[in-house]
Short mmCIF file of C-alpha atoms in Angstrom, two decimals:
data_model
loop_
_atom_site.label_atom_id
_atom_site.label_comp_id
_atom_site.label_asym_id
_atom_site.label_seq_id
_atom_site.Cartn_x
_atom_site.Cartn_y
_atom_site.Cartn_z
CA MET C 1 18.43 -7.90 82.99
CA ARG C 2 21.14 -7.14 80.55
CA ILE C 3 20.61 -10.60 78.97
CA GLY C 4 16.75 -9.75 78.55
CA VAL C 5 17.70 -6.68 76.65
CA GLY C 6 20.41 -8.09 74.60
CA TRP C 7 17.77 -10.84 73.53
CA ARG C 8 15.24 -8.23 72.89
CA LEU C 9 17.47 -6.33 70.71
CA TYR C 10 18.14 -9.67 68.82
CA LEU C 11 14.68 -9.95 68.18
CA PHE C 12 14.51 -6.84 66.95
CA LEU C 13 17.36 -6.92 64.64
CA LEU C 14 16.34 -10.26 63.31
CA PRO C 15 13.69 -9.55 60.78
CA LEU C 16 16.22 -6.73 59.22
CA LEU C 17 18.66 -9.73 58.25
CA PHE C 18 15.92 -11.18 55.94
CA PHE C 19 14.68 -7.90 54.46
CA LEU C 20 18.36 -6.53 54.04
CA PRO C 21 18.83 -8.46 50.78
CA TYR C 22 15.55 -7.31 49.40
CA LEU C 23 16.10 -3.46 50.65
CA LEU C 24 19.66 -3.55 48.67
CA SER C 25 18.04 -5.06 45.35
CA VAL C 26 15.39 -2.20 45.74
CA LEU C 27 18.13 0.59 45.99
CA GLU C 28 20.01 -0.91 43.10
CA LEU C 29 17.03 -1.05 40.65
CA HIS C 30 16.14 2.42 41.88
CA LYS C 31 19.92 3.71 41.03
CA ASN C 32 19.53 1.83 37.67
CA SER C 33 16.48 3.17 36.82
CA ILE C 34 17.96 7.42 37.58
CA VAL C 35 21.03 6.16 35.37
CA GLU C 36 19.10 5.00 32.02
CA ASP C 37 16.45 8.01 32.96
CA LEU C 38 13.48 5.81 31.81
CA PRO C 39 9.96 5.86 33.12
CA LYS C 40 9.85 2.40 34.42
CA LYS C 41 7.14 3.11 36.98
CA ASN C 42 4.99 5.10 35.11
CA ARG C 43 3.01 2.80 33.00
CA LYS C 44 0.90 5.27 31.00
CA LYS C 45 1.44 5.40 27.19
CA PHE C 46 3.65 8.77 26.30
CA ASP C 47 2.72 11.34 23.72
CA HIS C 48 6.49 12.00 23.06
CA LEU C 49 9.84 10.06 22.05
CA VAL C 50 11.48 8.65 25.37
CA LEU C 51 15.31 8.86 24.27
CA GLY C 52 17.85 6.05 25.94
CA PRO C 53 21.25 4.42 24.98
CA ALA C 54 21.05 3.19 21.79
CA ALA C 55 21.64 -0.56 22.12
CA GLY C 56 24.38 -2.35 20.16
CA GLN C 57 27.07 -0.07 20.93
CA GLY C 58 30.65 -1.86 20.26
CA LEU C 59 29.20 -4.81 19.05
CA PRO C 60 30.19 -5.69 15.07
CA ASN C 61 27.92 -5.05 12.11
CA ARG C 62 25.77 -2.76 14.19
CA LEU C 63 24.77 0.79 13.59
CA GLN C 64 26.87 2.88 16.37
CA CYS C 65 24.99 6.21 17.71
CA GLN C 66 26.05 9.14 19.46
CA GLY C 67 22.68 10.45 20.44
CA ILE C 68 20.73 10.70 17.10
CA LYS C 69 23.74 10.85 15.20
CA ALA C 70 25.32 8.04 13.36
CA LEU C 71 29.17 7.19 13.52
CA ASN C 72 28.90 4.50 10.86
CA LYS C 73 26.86 4.47 7.96
CA THR C 74 24.27 1.67 6.87
CA HIS C 75 24.95 -0.73 4.11
CA PHE C 76 22.60 0.88 1.61
CA SER C 77 22.49 -0.64 -1.93
CA ALA C 78 22.99 0.87 -4.90
CA SER C 79 20.33 -1.45 -7.43
CA SER C 80 18.56 -0.16 -10.08
CA HIS C 81 15.26 -0.35 -8.25
CA VAL C 82 13.91 -3.44 -10.68
CA ALA C 83 14.95 -6.86 -10.25
CA SER C 84 15.71 -7.05 -14.08
CA VAL C 85 15.29 -5.40 -17.01
CA GLY C 86 11.58 -4.90 -17.60
CA ASP C 87 10.74 -5.66 -14.16
CA ARG C 88 8.51 -3.95 -11.75
CA ILE C 89 8.00 -4.39 -8.24
CA SER C 90 4.70 -3.48 -6.50
CA PHE C 91 3.88 -3.21 -2.48
CA VAL C 92 0.42 -4.32 -1.92
CA THR C 93 -1.35 -3.32 1.56
CA VAL C 94 -4.72 -4.21 3.32
CA PHE C 95 -6.47 -1.15 4.40
CA THR C 96 -9.67 -0.06 5.37
CA ILE C 97 -11.47 3.17 7.17
CA TYR C 98 -13.85 2.55 9.74
CA ASN C 99 -16.56 4.54 11.12
CA THR C 100 -15.31 8.08 10.93
CA SER C 101 -18.07 9.36 12.75
CA LEU C 102 -16.67 7.88 16.08
CA ASP C 103 -13.72 10.50 15.61
CA ILE C 104 -16.65 13.84 15.99
CA ASN C 105 -18.65 14.64 18.86
CA ALA C 106 -22.53 15.76 19.02
CA ASP C 107 -21.18 19.39 18.52
CA GLY C 108 -19.43 18.52 15.24
CA ARG C 109 -15.79 18.67 16.34
CA ALA C 110 -13.26 16.35 16.45
CA ILE C 111 -12.07 14.12 19.65
CA ASN C 112 -9.18 12.24 20.98
CA LEU C 113 -7.12 14.52 18.99
CA LEU C 114 -3.54 13.43 19.05
CA SER C 115 -0.17 15.81 18.21
CA VAL C 116 2.66 14.55 16.28
CA GLY C 117 5.04 17.46 15.82
CA ASN C 118 2.99 20.55 14.52
CA ALA C 119 0.08 18.52 13.39
CA SER C 120 -3.08 16.93 15.14
CA TYR C 121 -4.63 14.04 14.06
CA SER C 122 -7.92 12.11 15.08
CA LYS C 123 -7.98 8.28 15.06
CA THR C 124 -8.74 8.06 11.44
CA GLU C 125 -6.52 10.80 10.36
CA ARG C 126 -3.56 9.22 12.32
CA SER C 127 -4.55 6.03 10.36
CA MET C 128 -4.38 7.94 7.03
CA ALA C 129 -0.78 9.78 8.24
CA ILE C 130 0.73 6.27 8.83
CA LEU C 131 -0.60 5.16 5.49
CA ASN C 132 0.96 8.23 3.71
CA VAL C 133 4.44 7.58 5.40
CA PHE C 134 4.37 4.21 4.30
CA ILE C 135 4.09 5.38 0.70
CA ASN C 136 6.54 8.22 1.23
CA PHE C 137 9.39 5.85 2.38
CA ILE C 138 8.53 4.09 -0.73
CA GLU C 139 8.65 6.95 -3.14
CA VAL C 140 12.44 7.83 -1.52
CA THR C 141 14.11 4.36 -1.64
CA MET C 142 12.00 2.69 -4.60
CA PRO C 143 11.07 5.67 -6.42
CA LEU C 144 10.35 3.20 -9.61
CA SER C 145 7.68 0.88 -7.63
CA ASP C 146 4.26 1.64 -7.28
CA VAL C 147 1.79 0.95 -4.20
CA ILE C 148 -1.61 -1.07 -4.48
CA ILE C 149 -4.36 -0.83 -1.82
CA LEU C 150 -6.56 -3.59 -1.20
CA THR C 151 -9.77 -2.65 0.60
CA ASP C 152 -13.19 -2.98 1.47
CA PRO C 153 -15.23 -1.55 -1.40
CA ALA C 154 -17.61 0.11 1.01
CA SER C 155 -14.84 1.98 2.65
CA ASP C 156 -14.44 5.44 1.81
CA LEU C 157 -10.91 5.59 1.04
CA SER C 158 -9.55 8.24 -1.32
CA VAL C 159 -5.50 8.24 -1.70
CA HIS C 160 -4.63 10.70 -4.48
CA ARG C 161 -1.16 9.81 -4.66
CA LYS C 162 1.38 9.57 -8.18
CA GLY C 163 1.75 5.67 -8.17
CA VAL C 164 -1.03 4.38 -5.64
CA THR C 165 -3.67 2.26 -6.66
CA ILE C 166 -7.00 1.64 -4.98
CA TYR C 167 -8.24 -2.07 -5.45
CA PRO C 168 -11.48 -3.02 -3.71
CA ILE C 169 -11.92 -6.60 -2.96
CA GLU C 170 -15.20 -7.91 -1.31
CA GLY C 171 -14.92 -9.32 1.97
CA GLU C 172 -15.22 -8.92 5.74
CA TYR C 173 -12.96 -6.25 6.80
CA SER C 174 -14.19 -5.81 10.61
CA ARG C 175 -11.14 -5.58 13.24
CA GLU C 176 -11.78 -8.97 14.46
CA ARG C 177 -11.44 -10.72 11.04
CA LEU C 178 -9.05 -8.28 9.21
CA MET C 179 -5.65 -10.50 9.65
CA LEU C 180 -8.13 -13.36 8.25
CA GLN C 181 -9.66 -11.20 5.50
CA ARG C 182 -6.31 -10.23 4.51
CA ILE C 183 -4.95 -13.73 3.35
CA ARG C 184 -8.34 -13.69 1.48
CA SER C 185 -7.49 -10.47 0.20
CA TYR C 186 -3.99 -11.79 -1.11
CA ILE C 187 -5.37 -14.77 -2.70
CA THR C 188 -7.89 -13.18 -4.79
CA PHE C 189 -5.55 -10.63 -5.93
CA LEU C 190 -3.08 -13.43 -7.30
CA GLU C 191 -6.20 -14.72 -8.73
CA ARG C 192 -6.80 -12.00 -10.48
CA LYS C 193 -3.04 -11.33 -11.59
CA LEU C 194 -2.83 -15.06 -12.93
CA GLU C 195 -6.10 -14.14 -15.10
CA GLU C 196 -4.19 -11.47 -16.62
CA HIS C 197 -1.01 -13.59 -17.46
CA SER C 198 -3.60 -16.08 -19.05
CA GLN C 199 -4.90 -12.99 -20.96
CA GLY C 200 -1.67 -12.40 -22.84
CA ARG C 201 0.44 -10.35 -20.08
CA ARG C 202 3.83 -10.07 -20.89
CA HIS C 203 6.07 -8.24 -18.34
CA ILE C 204 6.91 -9.39 -15.19
CA ASN C 205 5.65 -7.70 -11.96
CA HIS C 206 7.10 -8.58 -8.42
CA TYR C 207 4.62 -8.25 -5.20
CA ILE C 208 5.25 -7.49 -2.13
CA PHE C 209 2.63 -8.00 0.69
CA THR C 210 3.44 -5.98 3.68
CA ASP C 211 1.51 -4.25 6.78
CA SER C 212 0.96 -0.73 6.01
CA ASP C 213 3.15 0.34 9.11
CA ILE C 214 6.56 -0.22 7.72
CA ALA C 215 9.08 2.03 6.51
CA VAL C 216 11.22 0.59 3.40
CA VAL C 217 14.54 2.25 4.03
CA ASP C 218 16.54 0.53 1.62
CA ASP C 219 16.08 -0.90 -2.17
CA LEU C 220 14.57 -4.28 -2.09
CA GLY C 221 15.29 -5.19 -5.86
CA HIS C 222 18.39 -7.40 -4.82
CA ILE C 223 15.99 -10.25 -3.15
CA PHE C 224 14.94 -11.18 -6.46
CA GLN C 225 18.01 -10.56 -8.33
CA ASN C 226 20.46 -12.46 -5.61
CA HIS C 227 17.62 -15.38 -5.22
CA PRO C 228 16.39 -16.02 -8.57
CA ASN C 229 14.41 -19.48 -8.15
CA PHE C 230 12.18 -18.82 -5.22
CA HIS C 231 8.46 -18.57 -5.48
CA LEU C 232 7.45 -16.62 -2.08
CA ALA C 233 10.05 -15.30 0.58
CA LEU C 234 8.99 -15.06 4.36
CA THR C 235 10.62 -13.35 7.00
CA PHE C 236 11.57 -15.16 10.30
CA ARG C 237 12.90 -14.75 13.59
CA ASN C 238 14.49 -17.01 16.47
CA ASN C 239 11.10 -17.27 18.15
CA LYS C 240 9.61 -20.82 19.16
CA ASP C 241 5.96 -19.92 18.65
CA GLN C 242 5.83 -17.62 16.61
CA PRO C 243 9.19 -18.08 14.10
CA LEU C 244 7.10 -16.09 11.34
CA ASN C 245 5.92 -12.72 10.56
CA SER C 246 3.10 -12.30 8.09
CA GLY C 247 3.83 -8.37 7.72
CA PHE C 248 6.38 -9.00 4.78
CA ILE C 249 5.56 -11.65 2.17
CA ALA C 250 7.13 -11.24 -1.35
CA VAL C 251 5.93 -13.00 -4.68
CA ARG C 252 7.76 -13.51 -7.60
CA GLY C 253 5.58 -12.50 -10.48
CA THR C 254 6.03 -15.04 -12.96
CA PRO C 255 2.95 -17.17 -13.64
CA ASP C 256 4.39 -20.46 -11.72
CA GLY C 257 5.41 -18.01 -8.63
CA ILE C 258 1.85 -16.38 -8.50
CA LEU C 259 0.13 -19.72 -8.64
CA ARG C 260 2.18 -21.49 -6.35
CA THR C 261 2.04 -18.81 -3.89
CA LYS C 262 -1.84 -18.80 -3.97
CA VAL C 263 -1.86 -22.20 -3.28
CA PHE C 264 0.67 -22.10 -0.34
CA LEU C 265 -1.71 -19.26 1.03
CA GLN C 266 -4.86 -21.34 0.81
CA GLU C 267 -3.52 -23.93 2.87
CA VAL C 268 -2.60 -21.13 5.40
CA LEU C 269 -6.18 -19.92 5.31
CA SER C 270 -7.43 -23.31 6.07
CA ILE C 271 -5.21 -24.31 8.73
CA TYR C 272 -6.06 -20.53 10.04
CA GLY C 273 -9.54 -21.59 9.89
CA SER C 274 -9.57 -24.81 11.42
CA LYS C 275 -6.91 -24.31 14.32
CA TYR C 276 -6.60 -20.56 14.99
CA MET C 277 -9.82 -18.75 14.81
CA ASN C 278 -9.84 -17.99 18.39
CA ALA C 279 -6.80 -15.74 17.65
CA SER C 280 -8.61 -14.13 14.48
CA ARG C 281 -8.32 -10.67 15.35
CA MET C 282 -4.21 -11.00 15.89
CA LEU C 283 -1.58 -13.80 15.42
CA GLY C 284 -3.67 -16.28 14.13
CA ASP C 285 -2.04 -16.06 10.25
CA GLN C 286 0.98 -16.02 12.11
CA LEU C 287 0.30 -19.06 13.89
CA ALA C 288 -0.90 -20.77 10.65
CA LEU C 289 1.99 -19.93 8.62
CA ALA C 290 4.32 -21.29 10.95
CA TRP C 291 2.04 -24.51 11.34
CA VAL C 292 2.32 -25.10 7.43
CA VAL C 293 5.87 -24.60 7.29
CA LYS C 294 6.70 -26.82 10.25
CA SER C 295 4.14 -29.34 9.88
CA HIS C 296 6.71 -30.55 6.79
CA ALA C 297 8.79 -33.56 8.30
CA SER C 298 12.17 -32.59 6.37
CA PHE C 299 11.70 -28.99 7.59
CA ASP C 300 14.51 -28.10 10.22
CA THR C 301 13.38 -25.45 13.09
CA ARG C 302 17.23 -24.86 14.01
CA ARG C 303 17.42 -23.03 10.77
CA PHE C 304 15.66 -19.98 12.48
CA THR C 305 18.19 -19.64 15.41
CA LYS C 306 20.36 -18.05 12.66
CA ALA C 307 19.96 -14.56 10.99
CA GLN C 308 20.91 -16.14 7.30
CA ALA C 309 18.85 -16.57 4.62
CA PHE C 310 17.60 -20.01 3.21
CA VAL C 311 15.48 -21.60 0.74
CA GLU C 312 12.93 -24.75 1.15
CA GLU C 313 10.38 -26.54 -0.60
CA ILE C 314 7.20 -26.35 1.15
CA GLY C 315 4.12 -27.96 -0.29
CA GLY C 316 5.58 -27.71 -3.93
CA ALA C 317 6.51 -24.08 -3.25
CA SER C 318 10.11 -22.95 -3.10
CA VAL C 319 10.19 -20.62 -0.02
CA LEU C 320 12.90 -18.27 0.59
CA PHE C 321 13.14 -17.47 4.24
CA LEU C 322 14.67 -13.93 5.16
CA PRO C 323 15.74 -12.78 8.33
CA CYS C 324 14.09 -10.49 10.15
CA ALA C 325 16.99 -8.54 11.30
CA THR C 326 17.35 -6.93 7.99
CA TYR C 327 13.81 -7.40 6.41
CA ASN C 328 11.66 -6.87 9.22
CA TRP C 329 13.26 -5.55 11.93
CA THR C 330 11.08 -3.99 15.02
CA PRO C 331 12.15 -1.47 17.58
CA PRO C 332 12.16 -2.94 20.42
CA GLU C 333 10.10 -1.91 23.27
CA GLY C 334 11.17 -1.77 26.80
CA ALA C 335 14.96 -2.49 27.65
CA GLY C 336 14.90 -5.68 25.27
CA GLN C 337 17.34 -4.03 22.35
CA PHE C 338 20.14 -6.01 23.31
CA HIS C 339 21.48 -6.38 19.80
CA GLY C 340 20.75 -3.01 18.47
CA MET C 341 20.18 -2.60 14.90
CA PRO C 342 21.81 -4.40 12.02
CA LEU C 343 23.87 -2.28 9.49
CA ASP C 344 22.28 -4.09 6.43
CA VAL C 345 18.44 -3.40 7.64
CA LYS C 346 16.07 -3.10 4.33
CA VAL C 347 12.67 -2.66 6.53
CA VAL C 348 11.70 -1.43 9.91
CA HIS C 349 7.97 -2.62 11.38
CA PHE C 350 6.48 -0.13 13.55
CA LYS C 351 4.51 -2.82 15.29
CA GLY C 352 1.67 -1.84 17.44
CA SER C 353 1.94 1.32 19.70
CA ARG C 354 5.45 2.28 17.60
CA LYS C 355 3.63 3.87 14.91
CA ARG C 356 4.01 7.45 16.46
CA LEU C 357 7.54 6.70 16.10
CA MET C 358 6.98 6.13 12.48
CA LEU C 359 5.59 9.52 11.82
CA GLU C 360 8.37 11.07 14.07
CA SER C 361 10.83 9.33 12.02
CA TRP C 362 9.58 10.44 8.81
CA ASN C 363 9.35 14.23 10.28
CA PHE C 364 13.01 13.90 11.30
CA LEU C 365 14.45 12.38 7.67
CA SER C 366 13.29 15.68 6.10
CA SER C 367 15.97 17.75 8.50
CA SER C 368 18.33 14.62 8.46
CA ASN C 369 20.10 11.66 6.64
CA LEU C 370 18.94 8.13 6.94
CA SER C 371 21.52 6.94 8.89
CA ASP C 372 20.87 9.70 11.91
CA MET C 373 17.32 8.69 11.60
CA LEU C 374 17.95 5.07 12.28
CA CYS C 375 19.69 6.53 15.19
CA LEU C 376 16.62 8.12 16.42
CA ILE C 377 14.35 5.02 15.78
CA LEU C 378 17.45 3.00 17.87
CA ALA C 379 17.24 4.96 20.53
CA SER C 380 13.19 5.58 21.02
CA GLY C 381 12.05 2.25 20.78
CA ARG C 382 11.84 2.24 24.36
CA THR C 383 8.34 2.58 25.81
CA LYS C 384 4.60 2.22 24.87
CA TYR C 385 3.45 5.47 23.15
CA ASP C 386 0.03 6.81 22.84
CA PHE C 387 -1.05 4.92 19.21
#
């Protein structure tokens, strides 16, 4: 009888031996989630910043933060905002407004309003707010630069800002083709600038093609000063499939620089159309960029693993490769911020749902300094927001 009871007890406890490690893992995970105070289980987008520990604590050459207070200062440059005497730098972005009637219901009231600080935005208004913050950062860090917005001639885009030019270019600006159209617009823009040079234009105007969801947080004139021989510059990261990001392309404004960049982008456009049209809404341009670069037999992709600038000849163009860590840094979502923010960061890219963070950062900057604002960004890029 005792043997039967013992056997039954053994059978009862046996499953616990298999489930015990699992239960301990769950308890440990729950404990960690409490320590970090992050809403990991809630997958909904948030309408507020979610602060967490700033990554990179104790690492050399990384921003150190206590909350949203910077303990060390970033390495901001003190350049003259121009590459050399007489040269200018223009920022060029592609931007268009879609059907604004979708923002209003039958009663004429705005729908799907989103609040950031004391302001509420419709979908169109928040896109315009991001564009204006993009311009604001350039005005602060590079006040002698201007902004050129390439857009659909049919778009009802109106930006009344000093130093901002609306530049209509015909094309297909639908959401499904916007990345493809962006390259076409860049090529058309460069062709027109070549025509101006052929008509006797004497001064040099360098161009930096960017997405409109970036914040320039330091002067970029040193790119053209310190690297005098490149035609175009791209930003790279240690990513096997997508090592290049198309959200930042610098172009030397000499006739040769403009021509070689145009030819380079024409090759990218050709590869885009022949190989990556299935990714035309997103990523196709980056995949095409990577294909053009990596298709050259002499190119060593191992150079992408080190965050150091280098120059390589690609199809007749001298291409400067700049590390994303400095010139195209993105606040990671979730817990992926293992290395923190480099002290020499120049450009912050608020991709995807990080755009709320871009607006919040600008609002915070008005009552703080740039280093503290970067701590806010570093501590906030931890979840998916409502943009």
